[in-house]
Amino acid sequence: MKRKALLFWTCSLLGAALVLFFLSPALYRLGAFRFAVRVLPGLGRTRIELPPVGAVEARTHLTPLDVVLTLRSVDPDQLQRLLGSPGARQAALATLREGGRRIAAHFLLRTLLLAAAGGAWGASWVRRSWPDRGKGAVLSAAVWVLVATGAAATFNVQAFQNPSYSGILKGAPWMLGLAQTAWERLDKLGADVRFLTQNLRQALDRANAAAPLERLQDDIKVLHVSDLHNNPLGLSFIAQIKADFGPDFIVDTGDLTDFGTPLEEGLLARLPALKVPYYVALGNHDSPVIAQEVRTLSGVHLLEGWQAVRGLTLAGRADPTSLSADIKPAGEEAVLAQVTDLSALIQEKGQAPFILAVHDPRVGENFAGVVPVILMGHTHQARVEVKGGSVLVNAGTTGGAGVRGVQSEKEVPLTAALLYVHAQGAAPQLDAVDIIRLYPRAGRFELARTTVGATLRQ
């Protein structure tokens, strides 16, 4: 008799566990985030999954239950409104607290009903009467209440001060301190960026007076930016340069983001507001998620081959690493493969483009002496070099190396390059390149002009 009773209770609890395992996942929206919650048998851990870059988890409670939260999507417009408002940090925390309690209550009620249904189902494996199914439901619901209450009573959010990471996020512990420091600095630095960049026009006038080139005013202006690394200050910098200098189009040589996650799409949503054609060759810190988002943006174009822009030919490719969630720089084989691919593209077209845009200088430098103007990024070092009759331009890091640069003791400048192209002759010619460096913390900027003169022609 005892054996039959034990079998009955075991089947009831097993049925409840199976139903909870397969049917507990539920979708919720909290602020700008949409995520799934589910429970699993486990060791009292809470796991936060951030596809495609990995997960963070910690031992947060004592009951044999794991709670798993998986980020599904981010509303960039709502995130931008939240982070762009006064007191953004406090508002975000308040939203998380209030919404979190509501979601927890709903999820607990949902799983309680699932546990009861699963218990009744499990009981029916050995006893088919409705009273026995009811007993199985009551038992399973009671056990679930004990487990869930125990988890809630012993839950320690401070456990996430010492979490474990998987995937790309293994490199994330240092990011937590950086993010906190950066958030505190961004508001002040944003005001400094706006103030300093408003004086760029005066610097340009001084540069023109020192090295006059009368035809520059009729030249096509190409703004070259790179390595934003999800820094909103970098986008403000670009917007002010656009307002002051009026570039005809912008070429971005990649690393729009730090990890290539949906969480970082908020900055991308602001690119169409620049209202100037924007061409992107993705970098190793970008990903297929970012590529998909860029394709949805009005006026923003992925460089995936050959383009004709304002009478200039522009070619480019995404960094090989951007085709995956890996943020490590491309290996030598991948670099060689991209060089081969671009060489084949040029051979197919029968001529070199006027501008080649790639993220990695190891790729771009192979085309010195072939392509007149080569735009690159990755190194965070802005420079202009004439090599083999080609002009190689590295825009450095328009985002000041992102959150790392904001936190760094030694200030990393926000940098960009403005190219002046004379396109009224038989073939386009690069006249000059301005490298702009902005130091928001130091309260200064630099503008250095390189007069190029004759370059390789198409």
CSV table of C-alpha atoms in Angstrom, one decimal:
chain,number,residue,atom,x,y,z
A,1,MET,CA,0.0,0.0,0.0
A,2,LYS,CA,2.8,2.4,1.0
A,3,ARG,CA,4.6,1.5,-2.3
A,4,LYS,CA,1.4,2.5,-4.3
A,5,ALA,CA,1.1,5.7,-2.4
A,6,LEU,CA,4.7,6.6,-3.0
A,7,LEU,CA,4.3,5.8,-6.7
A,8,PHE,CA,1.3,8.1,-6.8
A,9,TRP,CA,3.0,11.0,-5.1
A,10,THR,CA,6.1,10.5,-7.2
A,11,CYS,CA,4.1,10.5,-10.5
A,12,SER,CA,2.2,13.6,-9.4
A,13,LEU,CA,5.4,15.6,-8.7
A,14,LEU,CA,7.1,14.3,-11.8
A,15,GLY,CA,4.1,15.4,-13.9
A,16,ALA,CA,4.3,18.9,-12.3
A,17,ALA,CA,8.0,19.1,-13.0
A,18,LEU,CA,7.6,18.2,-16.6
A,19,VAL,CA,4.8,20.7,-17.2
A,20,LEU,CA,6.8,23.4,-15.5
A,21,PHE,CA,9.9,22.5,-17.5
A,22,PHE,CA,8.2,22.6,-20.9
A,23,LEU,CA,5.4,25.2,-20.4
A,24,SER,CA,6.7,27.6,-17.8
A,25,PRO,CA,8.5,30.0,-20.3
A,26,ALA,CA,6.5,33.2,-20.6
A,27,LEU,CA,7.2,36.5,-22.4
A,28,TYR,CA,7.2,39.8,-20.5
A,29,ARG,CA,8.0,43.4,-21.3
A,30,LEU,CA,9.8,45.6,-18.8
A,31,GLY,CA,10.5,49.1,-19.9
A,32,ALA,CA,12.3,48.9,-23.2
A,33,PHE,CA,13.1,45.2,-22.8
A,34,ARG,CA,11.2,42.1,-23.9
A,35,PHE,CA,12.4,38.9,-22.3
A,36,ALA,CA,11.4,35.3,-21.5
A,37,VAL,CA,11.3,33.8,-18.0
A,38,ARG,CA,11.4,30.1,-17.3
A,39,VAL,CA,12.2,27.8,-14.3
A,40,LEU,CA,14.3,24.6,-14.3
A,41,PRO,CA,15.3,22.1,-11.7
A,42,GLY,CA,18.7,23.3,-10.4
A,43,LEU,CA,21.0,24.5,-7.7
A,44,GLY,CA,19.4,27.8,-6.8
A,45,ARG,CA,20.9,29.9,-9.6
A,46,THR,CA,19.5,32.9,-11.5
A,47,ARG,CA,20.8,33.0,-15.1
A,48,ILE,CA,20.5,36.0,-17.4
A,49,GLU,CA,21.0,35.1,-21.1
A,50,LEU,CA,21.9,37.9,-23.6
A,51,PRO,CA,22.0,36.3,-27.0
A,52,PRO,CA,24.3,36.1,-28.9
A,53,VAL,CA,27.1,37.2,-26.5
A,54,GLY,CA,26.6,34.8,-23.6
A,55,ALA,CA,25.1,34.7,-20.1
A,56,VAL,CA,25.7,35.9,-16.5
A,57,GLU,CA,24.6,33.8,-13.5
A,58,ALA,CA,24.9,33.7,-9.7
A,59,ARG,CA,23.8,31.5,-6.8
A,60,THR,CA,20.9,33.6,-5.5
A,61,HIS,CA,18.6,31.4,-3.5
A,62,LEU,CA,18.6,28.1,-1.5
A,63,THR,CA,15.8,26.0,-3.1
A,64,PRO,CA,16.5,23.5,-5.9
A,65,LEU,CA,15.3,25.7,-8.6
A,66,ASP,CA,17.0,27.7,-11.4
A,67,VAL,CA,15.4,30.9,-12.8
A,68,VAL,CA,16.4,31.8,-16.4
A,69,LEU,CA,15.7,35.1,-18.0
A,70,THR,CA,16.5,35.4,-21.8
A,71,LEU,CA,16.5,38.8,-23.5
A,72,ARG,CA,14.5,38.6,-26.7
A,73,SER,CA,14.4,42.2,-28.0
A,74,VAL,CA,15.0,45.9,-27.1
A,75,ASP,CA,12.8,48.8,-28.2
A,76,PRO,CA,15.5,51.3,-29.2
A,77,ASP,CA,13.1,54.3,-29.3
A,78,GLN,CA,11.8,53.7,-25.8
A,79,LEU,CA,15.4,53.1,-24.5
A,80,GLN,CA,16.5,56.3,-26.1
A,81,ARG,CA,13.7,58.2,-24.5
A,82,LEU,CA,14.5,56.7,-21.1
A,83,LEU,CA,18.2,57.2,-21.2
A,84,GLY,CA,17.9,60.7,-22.8
A,85,SER,CA,15.7,62.1,-20.0
A,86,PRO,CA,16.8,63.9,-16.8
A,87,GLY,CA,17.4,61.4,-14.0
A,88,ALA,CA,17.6,58.6,-16.4
A,89,ARG,CA,19.4,56.2,-14.0
A,90,GLN,CA,16.8,56.7,-11.2
A,91,ALA,CA,13.9,56.3,-13.6
A,92,ALA,CA,15.4,53.1,-15.0
A,93,LEU,CA,15.9,51.6,-11.6
A,94,ALA,CA,12.3,52.6,-10.5
A,95,THR,CA,10.9,51.0,-13.6
A,96,LEU,CA,12.8,47.8,-12.9
A,97,ARG,CA,11.7,47.6,-9.3
A,98,GLU,CA,8.0,48.3,-10.0
A,99,GLY,CA,7.7,46.2,-13.1
A,100,GLY,CA,9.8,43.4,-11.6
A,101,ARG,CA,7.4,42.9,-8.7
A,102,ARG,CA,4.4,42.8,-11.0
A,103,ILE,CA,6.0,40.3,-13.4
A,104,ALA,CA,7.2,38.1,-10.4
A,105,ALA,CA,3.7,38.0,-9.0
A,106,HIS,CA,2.2,37.1,-12.4
A,107,PHE,CA,4.8,34.4,-13.1
A,108,LEU,CA,4.4,32.8,-9.7
A,109,LEU,CA,0.6,32.6,-10.2
A,110,ARG,CA,1.1,31.2,-13.7
A,111,THR,CA,3.5,28.5,-12.5
A,112,LEU,CA,1.3,27.6,-9.6
A,113,LEU,CA,-1.5,26.8,-12.0
A,114,LEU,CA,0.9,24.9,-14.2
A,115,ALA,CA,2.2,22.9,-11.2
A,116,ALA,CA,-1.4,21.9,-10.2
A,117,ALA,CA,-2.2,20.9,-13.8
A,118,GLY,CA,1.0,18.9,-14.0
A,119,GLY,CA,0.3,17.2,-10.7
A,120,ALA,CA,-3.2,16.1,-11.9
A,121,TRP,CA,-1.7,14.9,-15.1
A,122,GLY,CA,1.0,12.9,-13.3
A,123,ALA,CA,-1.5,11.4,-10.9
A,124,SER,CA,-3.6,10.1,-13.8
A,125,TRP,CA,-0.7,7.9,-14.8
A,126,VAL,CA,-1.5,5.5,-12.0
A,127,ARG,CA,-5.0,6.6,-10.8
A,128,ARG,CA,-7.6,7.9,-13.2
A,129,SER,CA,-10.3,9.0,-10.8
A,130,TRP,CA,-11.0,12.7,-10.5
A,131,PRO,CA,-10.6,12.8,-6.7
A,132,ASP,CA,-7.1,11.3,-7.1
A,133,ARG,CA,-6.2,13.8,-9.8
A,134,GLY,CA,-7.3,16.5,-7.4
A,135,LYS,CA,-5.1,15.1,-4.7
A,136,GLY,CA,-2.2,15.2,-7.2
A,137,ALA,CA,-2.9,18.8,-8.1
A,138,VAL,CA,-3.1,19.9,-4.5
A,139,LEU,CA,0.1,18.1,-3.5
A,140,SER,CA,2.1,19.5,-6.5
A,141,ALA,CA,0.7,23.0,-5.9
A,142,ALA,CA,1.6,22.8,-2.2
A,143,VAL,CA,5.2,21.6,-3.0
A,144,TRP,CA,5.6,24.4,-5.6
A,145,VAL,CA,4.4,27.0,-3.1
A,146,LEU,CA,7.1,25.8,-0.6
A,147,VAL,CA,9.8,25.8,-3.3
A,148,ALA,CA,8.8,29.2,-4.7
A,149,THR,CA,8.3,30.8,-1.3
A,150,GLY,CA,11.7,29.5,-0.2
A,151,ALA,CA,13.4,30.9,-3.3
A,152,ALA,CA,11.7,34.3,-2.7
A,153,ALA,CA,12.5,34.4,1.0
A,154,THR,CA,16.2,33.5,0.5
A,155,PHE,CA,16.8,35.4,-2.8
A,156,ASN,CA,19.9,37.6,-2.6
A,157,VAL,CA,20.4,40.0,-5.4
A,158,GLN,CA,23.8,40.9,-4.0
A,159,ALA,CA,25.0,37.6,-5.3
A,160,PHE,CA,25.4,39.3,-8.7
A,161,GLN,CA,28.3,41.2,-7.3
A,162,ASN,CA,30.3,38.0,-7.8
A,163,PRO,CA,28.7,36.3,-10.8
A,164,SER,CA,30.0,33.9,-13.3
A,165,TYR,CA,30.0,34.5,-17.1
A,166,SER,CA,29.8,32.4,-20.2
A,167,GLY,CA,30.4,33.2,-23.9
A,168,ILE,CA,31.8,36.5,-24.9
A,169,LEU,CA,30.7,37.9,-21.6
A,170,LYS,CA,33.6,36.2,-19.9
A,171,GLY,CA,35.4,39.5,-20.6
A,172,ALA,CA,32.5,41.5,-19.0
A,173,PRO,CA,33.5,41.9,-15.3
A,174,TRP,CA,35.6,44.9,-16.0
A,175,MET,CA,32.7,46.4,-18.0
A,176,LEU,CA,30.5,46.7,-15.0
A,177,GLY,CA,32.7,49.2,-13.2
A,178,LEU,CA,33.3,51.1,-16.4
A,179,ALA,CA,29.6,51.3,-17.2
A,180,GLN,CA,28.8,52.8,-13.8
A,181,THR,CA,31.5,55.4,-14.0
A,182,ALA,CA,30.7,56.2,-17.6
A,183,TRP,CA,27.0,56.8,-16.8
A,184,GLU,CA,27.9,59.4,-14.2
A,185,ARG,CA,30.2,61.2,-16.6
A,186,LEU,CA,28.1,61.1,-19.8
A,187,ASP,CA,25.8,64.0,-19.0
A,188,LYS,CA,28.6,66.5,-18.3
A,189,LEU,CA,30.7,65.3,-21.2
A,190,GLY,CA,27.7,65.6,-23.6
A,191,ALA,CA,27.4,69.3,-22.7
A,192,ASP,CA,31.1,69.7,-23.2
A,193,VAL,CA,31.0,68.0,-26.6
A,194,ARG,CA,28.2,70.3,-27.8
A,195,PHE,CA,30.0,73.4,-26.6
A,196,LEU,CA,33.4,72.5,-28.1
A,197,THR,CA,32.2,71.4,-31.5
A,198,GLN,CA,30.3,74.6,-32.0
A,199,ASN,CA,33.7,76.2,-32.3
A,200,LEU,CA,34.9,73.9,-35.0
A,201,ARG,CA,33.9,76.3,-37.7
A,202,GLN,CA,36.3,78.9,-36.4
A,203,ALA,CA,39.1,76.3,-36.4
A,204,LEU,CA,38.3,75.5,-40.0
A,205,ASP,CA,38.4,79.2,-41.0
A,206,ARG,CA,41.8,79.4,-39.4
A,207,ALA,CA,43.0,76.3,-41.3
A,208,ASN,CA,41.8,77.8,-44.6
A,209,ALA,CA,43.6,81.1,-43.8
A,210,ALA,CA,46.9,79.2,-43.0
A,211,ALA,CA,46.7,77.0,-46.1
A,212,PRO,CA,44.3,78.5,-48.6
A,213,LEU,CA,42.8,76.2,-51.2
A,214,GLU,CA,40.2,78.2,-53.1
A,215,ARG,CA,38.5,75.2,-54.7
A,216,LEU,CA,37.8,73.4,-51.4
A,217,GLN,CA,34.5,75.2,-51.1
A,218,ASP,CA,33.4,73.5,-54.3
A,219,ASP,CA,34.8,70.0,-53.3
A,220,ILE,CA,32.7,67.0,-52.3
A,221,LYS,CA,33.1,66.6,-48.5
A,222,VAL,CA,33.3,63.1,-47.2
A,223,LEU,CA,33.1,62.6,-43.4
A,224,HIS,CA,35.0,59.5,-42.3
A,225,VAL,CA,34.1,58.2,-38.8
A,226,SER,CA,35.0,54.9,-37.1
A,227,ASP,CA,34.9,52.9,-33.9
A,228,LEU,CA,31.9,54.6,-32.2
A,229,HIS,CA,31.7,51.8,-29.7
A,230,ASN,CA,28.1,52.7,-28.7
A,231,ASN,CA,29.2,56.1,-27.3
A,232,PRO,CA,26.4,58.7,-27.6
A,233,LEU,CA,29.0,61.4,-27.3
A,234,GLY,CA,30.4,60.2,-30.6
A,235,LEU,CA,27.1,60.6,-32.3
A,236,SER,CA,26.7,64.1,-30.9
A,237,PHE,CA,30.2,64.8,-32.3
A,238,ILE,CA,29.2,63.6,-35.7
A,239,ALA,CA,26.0,65.6,-35.7
A,240,GLN,CA,27.8,68.8,-34.9
A,241,ILE,CA,30.4,68.2,-37.6
A,242,LYS,CA,27.6,67.6,-40.0
A,243,ALA,CA,25.9,70.9,-39.0
A,244,ASP,CA,29.1,72.9,-39.2
A,245,PHE,CA,30.8,71.3,-42.3
A,246,GLY,CA,27.9,69.9,-44.3
A,247,PRO,CA,29.5,66.7,-45.6
A,248,ASP,CA,27.9,65.2,-48.7
A,249,PHE,CA,28.0,61.7,-47.2
A,250,ILE,CA,29.5,59.8,-44.3
A,251,VAL,CA,31.6,56.7,-44.4
A,252,ASP,CA,31.8,54.7,-41.1
A,253,THR,CA,34.5,52.0,-41.0
A,254,GLY,CA,32.9,49.9,-38.2
A,255,ASP,CA,32.7,49.0,-34.6
A,256,LEU,CA,29.4,50.8,-34.1
A,257,THR,CA,28.9,48.7,-30.9
A,258,ASP,CA,31.0,47.0,-28.2
A,259,PHE,CA,29.4,43.5,-28.2
A,260,GLY,CA,27.0,43.5,-31.2
A,261,THR,CA,24.0,42.9,-29.0
A,262,PRO,CA,20.3,44.0,-29.3
A,263,LEU,CA,20.9,46.1,-26.2
A,264,GLU,CA,23.2,48.4,-28.3
A,265,GLU,CA,20.7,49.1,-31.0
A,266,GLY,CA,19.5,52.3,-29.4
A,267,LEU,CA,22.4,54.3,-30.7
A,268,LEU,CA,21.8,53.0,-34.3
A,269,ALA,CA,18.2,54.2,-34.3
A,270,ARG,CA,19.6,57.8,-34.1
A,271,LEU,CA,21.6,57.6,-37.3
A,272,PRO,CA,18.8,58.5,-39.7
A,273,ALA,CA,18.3,61.7,-37.8
A,274,LEU,CA,21.6,62.9,-39.3
A,275,LYS,CA,19.8,63.2,-42.6
A,276,VAL,CA,22.9,62.6,-44.7
A,277,PRO,CA,23.7,59.3,-46.6
A,278,TYR,CA,25.6,57.1,-44.2
A,279,TYR,CA,27.6,54.1,-45.4
A,280,VAL,CA,28.9,51.5,-43.0
A,281,ALA,CA,31.6,48.8,-43.3
A,282,LEU,CA,31.0,46.8,-40.1
A,283,GLY,CA,33.9,46.0,-37.7
A,284,ASN,CA,34.9,43.1,-35.5
A,285,HIS,CA,32.8,44.4,-32.6
A,286,ASP,CA,29.6,44.3,-34.7
A,287,SER,CA,27.5,41.2,-35.5
A,288,PRO,CA,24.8,39.8,-37.7
A,289,VAL,CA,22.3,41.3,-35.2
A,290,ILE,CA,23.7,44.8,-35.9
A,291,ALA,CA,23.8,44.2,-39.6
A,292,GLN,CA,20.1,43.3,-39.6
A,293,GLU,CA,19.3,46.4,-37.7
A,294,VAL,CA,21.3,48.7,-40.0
A,295,ARG,CA,19.4,47.4,-43.0
A,296,THR,CA,16.2,48.7,-41.5
A,297,LEU,CA,17.4,52.3,-41.0
A,298,SER,CA,16.5,54.9,-43.6
A,299,GLY,CA,19.4,56.5,-45.3
A,300,VAL,CA,21.9,54.1,-43.7
A,301,HIS,CA,23.6,51.6,-46.0
A,302,LEU,CA,25.8,48.5,-45.4
A,303,LEU,CA,28.9,48.5,-47.6
A,304,GLU,CA,28.7,45.1,-49.1
A,305,GLY,CA,30.4,45.7,-52.4
A,306,TRP,CA,30.3,48.6,-54.9
A,307,GLN,CA,28.5,51.9,-54.6
A,308,ALA,CA,28.3,55.1,-56.7
A,309,VAL,CA,27.9,58.2,-54.5
A,310,ARG,CA,27.9,61.7,-55.8
A,311,GLY,CA,29.9,60.6,-58.8
A,312,LEU,CA,32.5,58.8,-56.8
A,313,THR,CA,32.9,55.0,-56.7
A,314,LEU,CA,32.9,53.6,-53.2
A,315,ALA,CA,33.7,49.9,-52.3
A,316,GLY,CA,33.8,48.1,-49.0
A,317,ARG,CA,33.2,45.0,-47.0
A,318,ALA,CA,32.2,44.2,-43.5
A,319,ASP,CA,35.0,42.8,-41.3
A,320,PRO,CA,35.0,39.0,-41.4
A,321,THR,CA,34.5,38.7,-37.7
A,322,SER,CA,31.2,40.7,-37.9
A,323,LEU,CA,29.6,37.7,-39.5
A,324,SER,CA,29.6,36.0,-36.1
A,325,ALA,CA,29.1,37.0,-32.4
A,326,ASP,CA,32.9,36.8,-31.9
A,327,ILE,CA,34.5,40.1,-31.2
A,328,LYS,CA,38.1,39.0,-31.6
A,329,PRO,CA,40.0,40.6,-34.5
A,330,ALA,CA,40.0,38.5,-37.7
A,331,GLY,CA,42.8,35.9,-38.0
A,332,GLU,CA,45.4,36.1,-40.8
A,333,GLU,CA,43.5,33.6,-43.0
A,334,ALA,CA,40.3,35.7,-42.8
A,335,VAL,CA,42.3,38.8,-43.6
A,336,LEU,CA,43.9,37.2,-46.6
A,337,ALA,CA,40.5,35.9,-47.8
A,338,GLN,CA,39.0,39.4,-47.6
A,339,VAL,CA,42.0,40.8,-49.6
A,340,THR,CA,41.4,38.2,-52.2
A,341,ASP,CA,37.7,38.9,-52.3
A,342,LEU,CA,38.2,42.6,-52.8
A,343,SER,CA,40.9,42.1,-55.4
A,344,ALA,CA,38.4,39.9,-57.3
A,345,LEU,CA,35.8,42.6,-57.1
A,346,ILE,CA,38.1,45.2,-58.5
A,347,GLN,CA,39.2,42.8,-61.3
A,348,GLU,CA,35.5,42.1,-62.1
A,349,LYS,CA,34.8,45.8,-62.3
A,350,GLY,CA,37.8,46.5,-64.5
A,351,GLN,CA,38.9,49.4,-62.4
A,352,ALA,CA,39.7,50.3,-58.8
A,353,PRO,CA,37.1,52.3,-56.8
A,354,PHE,CA,38.1,55.9,-55.8
A,355,ILE,CA,37.4,55.1,-52.2
A,356,LEU,CA,37.8,51.7,-50.4
A,357,ALA,CA,36.4,51.4,-46.9
A,358,VAL,CA,37.4,48.5,-44.6
A,359,HIS,CA,37.7,48.2,-40.8
A,360,ASP,CA,41.0,46.4,-40.5
A,361,PRO,CA,44.2,48.2,-41.7
A,362,ARG,CA,45.7,44.8,-42.4
A,363,VAL,CA,43.2,44.6,-45.3
A,364,GLY,CA,43.3,48.2,-46.4
A,365,GLU,CA,47.1,48.5,-46.6
A,366,ASN,CA,47.2,45.7,-49.2
A,367,PHE,CA,45.5,48.1,-51.7
A,368,ALA,CA,48.1,50.9,-51.4
A,369,GLY,CA,49.1,51.8,-54.9
A,370,VAL,CA,45.8,50.4,-56.3
A,371,VAL,CA,43.0,52.4,-54.8
A,372,PRO,CA,43.4,56.2,-54.5
A,373,VAL,CA,41.8,56.7,-51.1
A,374,ILE,CA,41.6,54.0,-48.4
A,375,LEU,CA,39.5,54.5,-45.3
A,376,MET,CA,40.2,52.3,-42.2
A,377,GLY,CA,39.6,52.1,-38.4
A,378,HIS,CA,40.2,49.6,-35.7
A,379,THR,CA,43.5,51.0,-34.2
A,380,HIS,CA,41.9,54.0,-32.5
A,381,GLN,CA,44.8,56.1,-33.9
A,382,ALA,CA,43.8,58.9,-36.3
A,383,ARG,CA,46.3,59.4,-39.0
A,384,VAL,CA,46.8,60.3,-42.7
A,385,GLU,CA,49.5,58.5,-44.7
A,386,VAL,CA,50.5,58.7,-48.4
A,387,LYS,CA,51.8,55.4,-49.6
A,388,GLY,CA,52.5,54.2,-53.1
A,389,GLY,CA,50.4,57.0,-54.5
A,390,SER,CA,47.4,56.2,-52.3
A,391,VAL,CA,46.1,58.1,-49.4
A,392,LEU,CA,45.4,56.0,-46.3
A,393,VAL,CA,43.1,57.6,-43.7
A,394,ASN,CA,42.4,56.2,-40.3
A,395,ALA,CA,39.6,58.0,-38.5
A,396,GLY,CA,40.7,56.7,-35.1
A,397,THR,CA,37.8,56.4,-32.7
A,398,THR,CA,34.9,58.8,-33.1
A,399,GLY,CA,33.4,57.3,-29.9
A,400,GLY,CA,36.6,57.9,-27.9
A,401,ALA,CA,37.0,54.1,-27.5
A,402,GLY,CA,33.5,53.9,-26.0
A,403,VAL,CA,32.8,53.3,-22.3
A,404,ARG,CA,36.5,52.3,-21.8
A,405,GLY,CA,37.6,55.7,-23.0
A,406,VAL,CA,35.1,57.6,-20.8
A,407,GLN,CA,36.4,55.8,-17.8
A,408,SER,CA,40.1,55.9,-18.6
A,409,GLU,CA,42.4,58.1,-16.6
A,410,LYS,CA,44.1,59.3,-19.7
A,411,GLU,CA,41.5,60.9,-22.0
A,412,VAL,CA,41.0,59.2,-25.4
A,413,PRO,CA,40.0,61.9,-27.9
A,414,LEU,CA,36.9,61.7,-30.1
A,415,THR,CA,38.3,61.7,-33.7
A,416,ALA,CA,37.1,62.0,-37.2
A,417,ALA,CA,38.4,62.8,-40.7
A,418,LEU,CA,36.9,65.2,-43.2
A,419,LEU,CA,38.0,64.6,-46.8
A,420,TYR,CA,37.8,67.2,-49.6
A,421,VAL,CA,37.5,65.6,-53.1
A,422,HIS,CA,37.7,67.6,-56.3
A,423,ALA,CA,35.3,65.8,-58.7
A,424,GLN,CA,35.0,68.4,-61.6
A,425,GLY,CA,37.8,67.1,-63.7
A,426,ALA,CA,38.3,64.0,-65.8
A,427,ALA,CA,38.9,62.0,-62.7
A,428,PRO,CA,38.3,62.8,-59.0
A,429,GLN,CA,41.2,63.9,-56.9
A,430,LEU,CA,41.7,64.2,-53.1
A,431,ASP,CA,42.7,67.7,-52.2
A,432,ALA,CA,43.0,67.6,-48.4
A,433,VAL,CA,42.1,65.8,-45.2
A,434,ASP,CA,41.3,67.4,-41.9
A,435,ILE,CA,41.8,65.3,-38.8
A,436,ILE,CA,39.6,66.5,-36.0
A,437,ARG,CA,40.4,65.6,-32.4
A,438,LEU,CA,38.0,66.5,-29.5
A,439,TYR,CA,39.0,66.3,-25.9
A,440,PRO,CA,35.8,66.9,-23.9
A,441,ARG,CA,37.4,66.5,-20.4
A,442,ALA,CA,40.4,68.8,-21.2
A,443,GLY,CA,38.0,71.3,-22.9
A,444,ARG,CA,40.0,71.5,-26.1
A,445,PHE,CA,40.0,70.3,-29.7
A,446,GLU,CA,42.6,70.1,-32.5
A,447,LEU,CA,42.2,70.4,-36.3
A,448,ALA,CA,45.1,69.3,-38.4
A,449,ARG,CA,45.0,69.6,-42.2
A,450,THR,CA,47.0,67.5,-44.6
A,451,THR,CA,47.1,68.9,-48.1
A,452,VAL,CA,47.4,65.9,-50.4
A,453,GLY,CA,47.6,67.3,-54.0
A,454,ALA,CA,47.9,64.8,-56.8
A,455,THR,CA,46.9,61.2,-56.0
A,456,LEU,CA,46.3,58.1,-58.0
A,457,ARG,CA,43.4,58.6,-60.5
A,458,GLN,CA,40.7,56.1,-61.4
